[in-house]
Amino acid sequence: MTSRWLAVAGMMMARRETCQAAWCRQGREATGKFSIALQYFRHPANVGSLLKSFDHPLVYEVLVNDDSHDVNWSLYQQPGRFSYQLEIISSDNIHELRAYNKLAEHASGEYVVFWQDDNIVRNFSWLLNAASIMHEFRRLAVVTAAPYP
């Protein structure tokens, strides 16, 4: 599998490089947009504002790994509620790393952003900057940055 990873402000972003990636072998086509892979565990108060914050033209889909089963996701899966597709994957407390791997297998965006359920999007400028860096530095493997006020 050939993917490139970029970590930004505690989140990580990957770009699919070739059809060697698992998503391509599954017959998925890249969209040129972003897939958000969200690991969810016991932050029910954040769900509504978090999902609303992803409602941006660049976001193609939001994939949620639900490890705690304390949210009624059907309330958020109504057609037309968001501009993106919302897919919920239930797991039995498999923790972050396994959850992100599982979500990446389901993602179909050109970029996959790995997100935690306690981070609310304020604006998407960092996402565009991250994609620009990945485009400019083709051999880039990992970059990380600390959040700033």
XYZ file of N, CA, C and O in Angstrom:
596
model
N 0.846 -1.166 0.000
C 0.000 0.000 0.000
C 0.895 1.233 0.000
O 1.811 1.320 0.782
N 0.623 2.168 -0.860
C 1.411 3.392 -0.884
C 0.519 4.574 -0.583
O -0.328 4.947 -1.369
N 0.695 5.133 0.584
C -0.002 6.340 0.989
C 1.039 7.255 1.602
O 2.086 6.811 2.030
N 0.765 8.540 1.616
C 1.648 9.478 2.283
C 0.875 10.118 3.408
O -0.311 10.372 3.292
N 1.557 10.376 4.499
C 0.897 10.843 5.700
C 1.373 12.234 6.068
O 2.532 12.556 5.950
N 0.473 13.032 6.559
C 0.805 14.358 7.033
C 0.028 14.603 8.317
O -1.190 14.503 8.331
N 0.741 14.889 9.389
C 0.078 15.189 10.660
C 0.060 16.691 10.863
O 1.086 17.341 10.737
N -1.092 17.227 11.138
C -1.231 18.663 11.314
C -2.024 18.922 12.584
O -3.145 18.431 12.723
N -1.454 19.677 13.491
C -2.141 20.098 14.721
C -2.825 18.941 15.431
O -3.961 19.036 15.843
N -2.139 17.823 15.544
C -2.692 16.685 16.242
C -3.581 15.806 15.382
O -4.005 14.753 15.811
N -3.874 16.230 14.160
C -4.628 15.407 13.239
C -3.654 14.879 12.202
O -2.583 15.418 12.021
N -4.011 13.837 11.520
C -3.137 13.277 10.511
C -3.867 13.217 9.189
O -5.053 12.931 9.144
N -3.153 13.492 8.100
C -3.760 13.453 6.780
C -2.934 12.562 5.868
O -1.711 12.613 5.897
N -3.599 11.751 5.078
C -2.925 10.865 4.136
C -3.407 11.170 2.731
O -4.544 11.573 2.525
N -2.513 10.946 1.758
C -2.932 11.070 0.367
C -2.711 9.731 -0.304
O -1.665 9.127 -0.188
N -3.708 9.299 -1.045
C -3.601 8.060 -1.800
C -2.730 8.323 -3.016
O -2.934 9.286 -3.736
N -1.762 7.455 -3.272
C -0.803 7.680 -4.347
C -1.128 6.885 -5.615
O -1.093 7.410 -6.696
N -1.371 5.615 -5.452
C -1.566 4.759 -6.620
C -2.688 3.777 -6.353
O -3.211 3.698 -5.258
N -3.001 2.996 -7.356
C -4.037 1.977 -7.183
C -3.533 0.749 -6.439
O -4.200 -0.272 -6.433
N -2.389 0.839 -5.807
C -1.928 -0.233 -4.936
C -2.623 -0.158 -3.582
O -2.606 -1.104 -2.815
N -3.221 0.988 -3.291
C -3.868 1.183 -1.998
C -5.099 0.289 -1.878
O -5.742 -0.051 -2.863
N -5.425 -0.073 -0.642
C -6.541 -0.979 -0.388
C -7.857 -0.440 -0.934
O -8.651 -1.184 -1.489
N -8.105 0.868 -0.822
C -9.372 1.417 -1.283
C -9.533 1.253 -2.779
O -10.629 1.084 -3.268
N -8.434 1.300 -3.523
C -8.514 1.142 -4.971
C -8.806 -0.320 -5.328
O -9.581 -0.606 -6.222
N -8.178 -1.225 -4.607
C -8.419 -2.643 -4.867
C -9.865 -3.016 -4.574
O -10.387 -3.961 -5.123
N -10.513 -2.252 -3.722
C -11.909 -2.515 -3.397
C -12.847 -1.897 -4.424
O -14.049 -1.921 -4.278
N -12.295 -1.314 -5.477
C -13.119 -0.739 -6.527
C -13.561 0.686 -6.257
O -14.392 1.225 -6.961
N -12.982 1.333 -5.260
C -13.341 2.716 -4.964
C -12.518 3.654 -5.825
O -11.356 3.428 -6.074
N -13.138 4.717 -6.257
C -12.455 5.726 -7.057
C -12.179 6.951 -6.193
O -13.002 7.339 -5.369
N -11.032 7.562 -6.378
C -10.704 8.776 -5.633
C -11.615 9.910 -6.085
O -11.950 10.014 -7.251
N -12.007 10.746 -5.148
C -12.930 11.834 -5.441
C -12.221 13.168 -5.638
O -12.820 14.104 -6.142
N -10.970 13.274 -5.211
C -10.279 14.553 -5.257
C -10.611 15.424 -4.066
O -10.136 16.534 -3.937
N -11.434 14.930 -3.176
C -11.811 15.684 -1.988
C -11.345 14.950 -0.737
O -10.652 13.962 -0.814
N -11.783 15.453 0.403
C -11.326 14.933 1.684
C -12.330 13.970 2.309
O -13.525 14.222 2.311
N -11.797 12.894 2.855
C -12.563 12.004 3.715
C -12.101 12.280 5.142
O -10.905 12.355 5.396
N -13.042 12.432 6.055
C -12.717 12.615 7.467
C -12.933 11.278 8.152
O -14.019 10.714 8.094
N -11.886 10.763 8.786
C -11.967 9.518 9.552
C -11.995 9.903 11.026
O -10.988 10.340 11.592
N -13.148 9.763 11.648
C -13.362 10.233 13.012
C -13.453 9.065 13.977
O -14.323 8.206 13.831
N -12.564 9.034 14.940
C -12.636 8.051 16.018
C -13.501 8.649 17.119
O -13.180 9.699 17.664
N -14.625 7.983 17.429
C -15.551 8.498 18.436
C -15.531 7.597 19.663
O -15.701 6.384 19.565
N -15.371 8.245 20.849
C -15.456 7.511 22.111
C -15.881 8.462 23.225
O -15.109 9.291 23.685
N -17.122 8.361 23.613
C -17.682 9.021 24.792
C -17.545 10.542 24.847
O -17.177 11.106 25.869
N -17.869 11.195 23.757
C -17.994 12.656 23.751
C -19.327 13.041 23.103
O -19.354 13.777 22.122
N -20.448 12.557 23.652
C -21.738 12.799 22.991
C -22.109 14.270 22.882
O -22.793 14.668 21.940
N -21.636 15.099 23.796
C -21.960 16.530 23.738
C -21.321 17.210 22.530
O -21.792 18.253 22.088
N -20.272 16.614 21.975
C -19.569 17.216 20.837
C -20.142 16.816 19.477
O -19.826 17.455 18.477
N -20.932 15.771 19.411
C -21.302 15.170 18.129
C -21.984 16.152 17.179
O -21.574 16.296 16.025
N -23.029 16.832 17.620
C -23.766 17.732 16.735
C -22.897 18.840 16.164
O -22.866 19.060 14.951
N -22.156 19.549 17.023
C -21.317 20.650 16.541
C -20.138 20.131 15.729
O -19.711 20.777 14.769
N -19.624 18.981 16.069
C -18.509 18.404 15.314
C -18.939 18.050 13.898
O -18.293 18.443 12.922
N -20.044 17.347 13.759
C -20.529 16.964 12.430
C -20.913 18.195 11.611
O -20.651 18.248 10.406
N -21.505 19.191 12.254
C -21.855 20.424 11.551
C -20.595 21.145 11.083
O -20.561 21.725 9.998
N -19.536 21.103 11.879
C -18.311 21.809 11.510
C -17.639 21.210 10.282
O -16.869 21.880 9.607
N -17.929 19.956 9.971
C -17.357 19.317 8.776
C -18.124 19.667 7.502
O -17.720 19.281 6.410
N -19.242 20.358 7.627
C -20.082 20.666 6.466
C -19.411 21.738 5.613
O -19.674 22.933 5.758
N -18.525 21.306 4.756
C -17.692 22.178 3.926
C -17.601 21.557 2.536
O -17.563 20.335 2.408
N -17.555 22.348 1.474
C -17.528 21.786 0.111
C -16.370 20.825 -0.168
O -16.483 19.960 -1.024
N -15.259 20.956 0.557
C -14.125 20.057 0.339
C -14.302 18.687 0.976
O -13.605 17.747 0.638
N -15.219 18.587 1.940
C -15.410 17.318 2.648
C -16.403 16.460 1.878
O -17.572 16.811 1.731
N -15.920 15.324 1.381
C -16.734 14.407 0.603
C -17.513 13.454 1.506
O -18.678 13.153 1.267
N -16.836 12.957 2.543
C -17.480 11.988 3.426
C -16.874 12.080 4.816
O -15.731 12.497 4.979
N -17.679 11.704 5.807
C -17.218 11.578 7.186
C -17.501 10.148 7.607
O -18.637 9.689 7.545
N -16.443 9.453 7.982
C -16.551 8.070 8.437
C -16.290 8.061 9.937
O -15.280 8.595 10.391
N -17.196 7.478 10.700
C -17.085 7.493 12.152
C -16.939 6.068 12.659
O -17.748 5.209 12.337
N -15.896 5.837 13.446
C -15.779 4.576 14.164
C -16.325 4.823 15.572
O -15.758 5.595 16.334
N -17.446 4.204 15.891
C -18.104 4.394 17.187
C -17.691 3.278 18.122
O -18.138 2.146 18.000
N -16.853 3.611 19.096
C -16.372 2.638 20.074
C -17.209 2.581 21.343
O -17.022 1.685 22.155
N -18.097 3.551 21.550
C -18.800 3.585 22.834
C -20.311 3.397 22.735
O -20.959 3.162 23.747
N -20.884 3.495 21.559
C -22.308 3.219 21.328
C -23.235 4.033 22.225
O -24.229 3.525 22.725
N -22.929 5.318 22.415
C -23.769 6.156 23.262
C -24.435 7.302 22.495
O -24.908 8.251 23.096
N -24.477 7.192 21.166
C -25.095 8.221 20.330
C -26.094 7.562 19.386
O -25.819 6.494 18.834
N -27.225 8.189 19.184
C -28.198 7.732 18.195
C -27.824 8.366 16.852
O -28.275 9.463 16.523
N -26.999 7.684 16.082
C -26.461 8.227 14.835
C -27.528 8.443 13.777
O -27.348 9.268 12.886
N -28.650 7.745 13.856
C -29.700 7.914 12.849
C -30.231 9.351 12.827
O -30.730 9.818 11.813
N -30.104 10.062 13.945
C -30.519 11.467 13.985
C -29.689 12.329 13.049
O -30.136 13.377 12.592
N -28.470 11.886 12.760
C -27.546 12.662 11.934
C -27.430 12.132 10.506
O -26.771 12.738 9.682
N -28.044 10.998 10.221
C -27.901 10.379 8.905
C -29.074 10.660 7.971
O -29.221 10.005 6.966
N -29.868 11.643 8.287
C -30.997 11.996 7.426
C -30.472 12.565 6.111
O -29.565 13.393 6.109
N -31.029 12.116 4.987
C -30.577 12.626 3.684
C -30.682 14.148 3.611
O -31.670 14.738 4.040
N -29.632 14.781 3.110
C -29.611 16.220 2.929
C -29.258 17.024 4.168
O -29.173 18.247 4.117
N -29.054 16.356 5.284
C -28.714 17.097 6.507
C -27.350 17.780 6.387
O -27.157 18.888 6.841
N -26.386 17.078 5.776
C -25.055 17.625 5.564
C -24.708 17.520 4.084
O -25.311 16.738 3.353
N -23.716 18.274 3.652
C -23.301 18.218 2.247
C -22.420 16.998 1.971
O -22.126 16.702 0.823
N -22.012 16.287 2.992
C -21.162 15.105 2.843
C -21.948 13.835 3.169
O -23.036 13.888 3.731
N -21.350 12.704 2.824
C -21.919 11.414 3.192
C -21.423 11.052 4.588
O -20.257 11.253 4.902
N -22.297 10.512 5.422
C -21.944 10.107 6.781
C -22.089 8.599 6.890
O -23.156 8.058 6.632
N -20.993 7.936 7.249
C -21.014 6.481 7.419
C -20.549 6.148 8.826
O -19.502 6.618 9.273
N -21.337 5.330 9.528
C -21.019 4.941 10.899
C -20.574 3.479 10.898
O -21.245 2.612 10.336
N -19.456 3.236 11.538
C -18.937 1.878 11.682
C -18.873 1.586 13.171
O -18.204 2.301 13.912
N -19.589 0.582 13.620
C -19.599 0.249 15.047
C -18.503 -0.755 15.359
O -18.291 -1.714 14.625
N -17.835 -0.495 16.455
C -16.776 -1.379 16.927
C -16.933 -1.567 18.423
O -17.634 -0.812 19.085
N -16.252 -2.542 18.937
C -16.291 -2.794 20.368
C -14.977 -2.370 21.003
O -14.102 -3.187 21.273
N -14.816 -1.051 21.196
C -13.679 -0.483 21.886
C -12.340 -0.983 21.334
O -11.516 -1.546 22.058
N -12.134 -0.769 20.017
C -10.888 -1.243 19.394
C -9.758 -0.216 19.492
O -8.651 -0.474 19.064
N -10.043 0.937 20.046
C -9.063 2.001 20.278
C -8.653 2.697 18.985
O -8.988 2.265 17.895
N -7.902 3.782 19.125
C -7.647 4.688 18.011
C -6.895 4.087 16.828
O -7.327 4.237 15.693
N -5.766 3.470 17.051
C -4.961 3.020 15.914
C -5.706 2.026 15.036
O -5.731 2.154 13.816
N -6.324 1.038 15.641
C -7.078 0.060 14.857
C -8.289 0.712 14.205
O -8.654 0.390 13.079
N -8.902 1.655 14.906
C -10.063 2.363 14.354
C -9.667 3.166 13.118
O -10.351 3.118 12.093
N -8.555 3.887 13.191
C -8.125 4.683 12.042
C -7.762 3.798 10.854
O -8.060 4.134 9.709
N -7.136 2.666 11.103
C -6.851 1.734 10.005
C -8.136 1.237 9.364
O -8.253 1.162 8.144
N -9.095 0.906 10.200
C -10.390 0.427 9.706
C -11.090 1.505 8.876
O -11.628 1.241 7.799
N -11.080 2.734 9.365
C -11.724 3.836 8.652
C -11.027 4.133 7.333
O -11.676 4.420 6.329
N -9.700 4.051 7.327
C -8.945 4.310 6.097
C -9.325 3.321 5.005
O -9.356 3.675 3.822
N -9.612 2.096 5.367
C -10.019 1.096 4.385
C -11.339 1.466 3.716
O -11.588 1.090 2.581
N -12.179 2.198 4.416
C -13.487 2.573 3.883
C -13.487 3.918 3.165
O -14.441 4.246 2.465
N -12.446 4.710 3.364
C -12.409 6.063 2.814
C -12.248 6.057 1.303
O -11.564 5.216 0.743
N -12.880 7.027 0.639
C -12.762 7.122 -0.816
C -12.284 8.488 -1.288
O -12.148 8.702 -2.479
N -12.012 9.413 -0.380
C -11.478 10.713 -0.773
C -10.021 10.600 -1.190
O -9.337 9.642 -0.851
N -9.560 11.586 -1.916
C -8.145 11.602 -2.298
C -7.269 11.783 -1.068
O -6.187 11.224 -0.971
N -7.729 12.579 -0.127
C -7.041 12.792 1.128
C -7.897 12.212 2.246
O -9.114 12.344 2.226
N -7.246 11.603 3.230
C -7.950 11.099 4.400
C -7.394 11.825 5.613
O -6.189 11.806 5.857
N -8.286 12.495 6.346
C -7.893 13.239 7.533
C -8.368 12.463 8.749
O -9.557 12.177 8.885
N -7.440 12.117 9.625
C -7.762 11.359 10.830
C -8.011 12.356 11.958
O -7.163 13.159 12.282
N -9.214 12.259 12.536
C -9.693 13.284 13.462
C -10.134 12.657 14.776
O -10.678 11.569 14.785
N -9.952 13.394 15.865
C -10.446 12.955 17.166
C -11.726 13.688 17.507
O -11.937 14.825 17.082
N -12.563 13.049 18.302
C -13.903 13.574 18.565
C -13.946 14.782 19.498
O -15.003 15.331 19.741
N -12.820 15.215 20.009
C -12.835 16.388 20.873
C -12.215 17.617 20.196
O -11.955 18.620 20.841
N -12.002 17.560 18.888
C -11.491 18.692 18.108
C -12.592 19.218 17.196
O -13.069 18.492 16.336
N -12.977 20.464 17.383
C -14.009 21.086 16.554
C -13.314 21.940 15.493
O -12.385 22.679 15.798
N -13.770 21.858 14.246
C -13.186 22.620 13.147
C -13.555 24.090 13.315
O -14.726 24.422 13.460
N -12.559 24.951 13.293
C -12.823 26.395 13.335
C -12.823 26.959 11.914
O -13.632 27.805 11.582
N -11.877 26.533 11.104
C -11.861 26.872 9.683
C -11.016 25.826 8.966
O -10.314 25.039 9.602
N -11.101 25.817 7.660
C -10.426 24.775 6.893
C -9.117 25.242 6.250
O -8.562 24.545 5.420
N -8.608 26.404 6.639
C -7.377 26.890 6.010
C -6.206 25.948 6.249
O -5.387 25.728 5.372
N -6.127 25.339 7.431
C -5.033 24.411 7.719
C -5.090 23.206 6.793
O -4.059 22.674 6.385
N -6.284 22.788 6.440
C -6.445 21.627 5.575
C -5.932 21.919 4.169
O -5.223 21.115 3.562
N -6.270 23.094 3.671
C -5.778 23.493 2.355
C -4.262 23.664 2.370
O -3.578 23.278 1.417
N -3.728 24.222 3.456
C -2.276 24.360 3.579
C -1.593 22.991 3.611
O -0.550 22.789 2.989
N -2.167 22.055 4.326
C -1.592 20.714 4.409
C -1.582 20.043 3.038
O -0.589 19.424 2.641
N -2.678 20.166 2.302
C -2.742 19.572 0.963
C -1.724 20.229 0.037
O -1.080 19.554 -0.777
N -1.540 21.528 0.177
C -0.555 22.240 -0.628
C 0.862 21.757 -0.337
O 1.674 21.557 -1.249
N 1.161 21.546 0.925
C 2.487 21.033 1.317
C 2.702 19.637 0.740
O 3.759 19.328 0.205
N 1.676 18.799 0.821
C 1.814 17.438 0.286
C 2.029 17.468 -1.224
O 2.754 16.649 -1.765
N 1.396 18.406 -1.889
C 1.564 18.524 -3.334
C 2.968 19.021 -3.678
O 3.598 18.518 -4.607
N 3.451 19.973 -2.918
C 4.768 20.549 -3.201
C 5.909 19.589 -2.883
O 6.871 19.490 -3.634
N 5.799 18.873 -1.786
C 6.859 17.962 -1.349
C 6.384 16.516 -1.523
O 5.906 15.889 -0.584
N 6.525 16.006 -2.715
C 5.984 14.697 -3.088
C 6.533 13.540 -2.256
O 5.880 12.529 -2.107
N 7.746 13.676 -1.740
C 8.350 12.580 -0.976
C 8.118 12.711 0.521
O 8.614 11.922 1.302
N 7.344 13.703 0.909
C 7.068 13.955 2.315
C 6.362 12.753 2.932
O 5.379 12.256 2.395
N 6.870 12.293 4.065
C 6.254 11.146 4.729
C 5.398 11.602 5.915
O 4.218 11.294 5.964
N 5.974 12.336 6.858
C 5.230 12.766 8.031
C 5.670 14.166 8.444
O 6.861 14.459 8.455
N 4.698 14.989 8.751
C 4.947 16.322 9.307
C 3.991 16.487 10.459
O 2.843 16.079 10.381
N 4.447 17.083 11.536
C 3.555 17.326 12.660
C 3.737 18.756 13.134
O 4.791 19.345 12.966
N 2.671 19.294 13.710
C 2.715 20.660 14.226
C 1.885 20.719 15.502
O 0.881 20.035 15.621
N 2.321 21.534 16.414
C 1.563 21.733 17.643
C 0.482 22.764 17.394
O 0.688 23.709 16.631
N -0.672 22.608 18.044
C -1.708 23.637 17.894
C -1.233 24.937 18.509
O -0.434 24.953 19.426
N -1.729 26.021 17.992
C -1.356 27.328 18.539
C -2.620 28.132 18.802
O -3.649 27.891 18.194
N -2.548 29.106 19.714
C -3.756 29.874 20.069
C -4.250 30.755 18.948
O -3.594 31.074 18.041
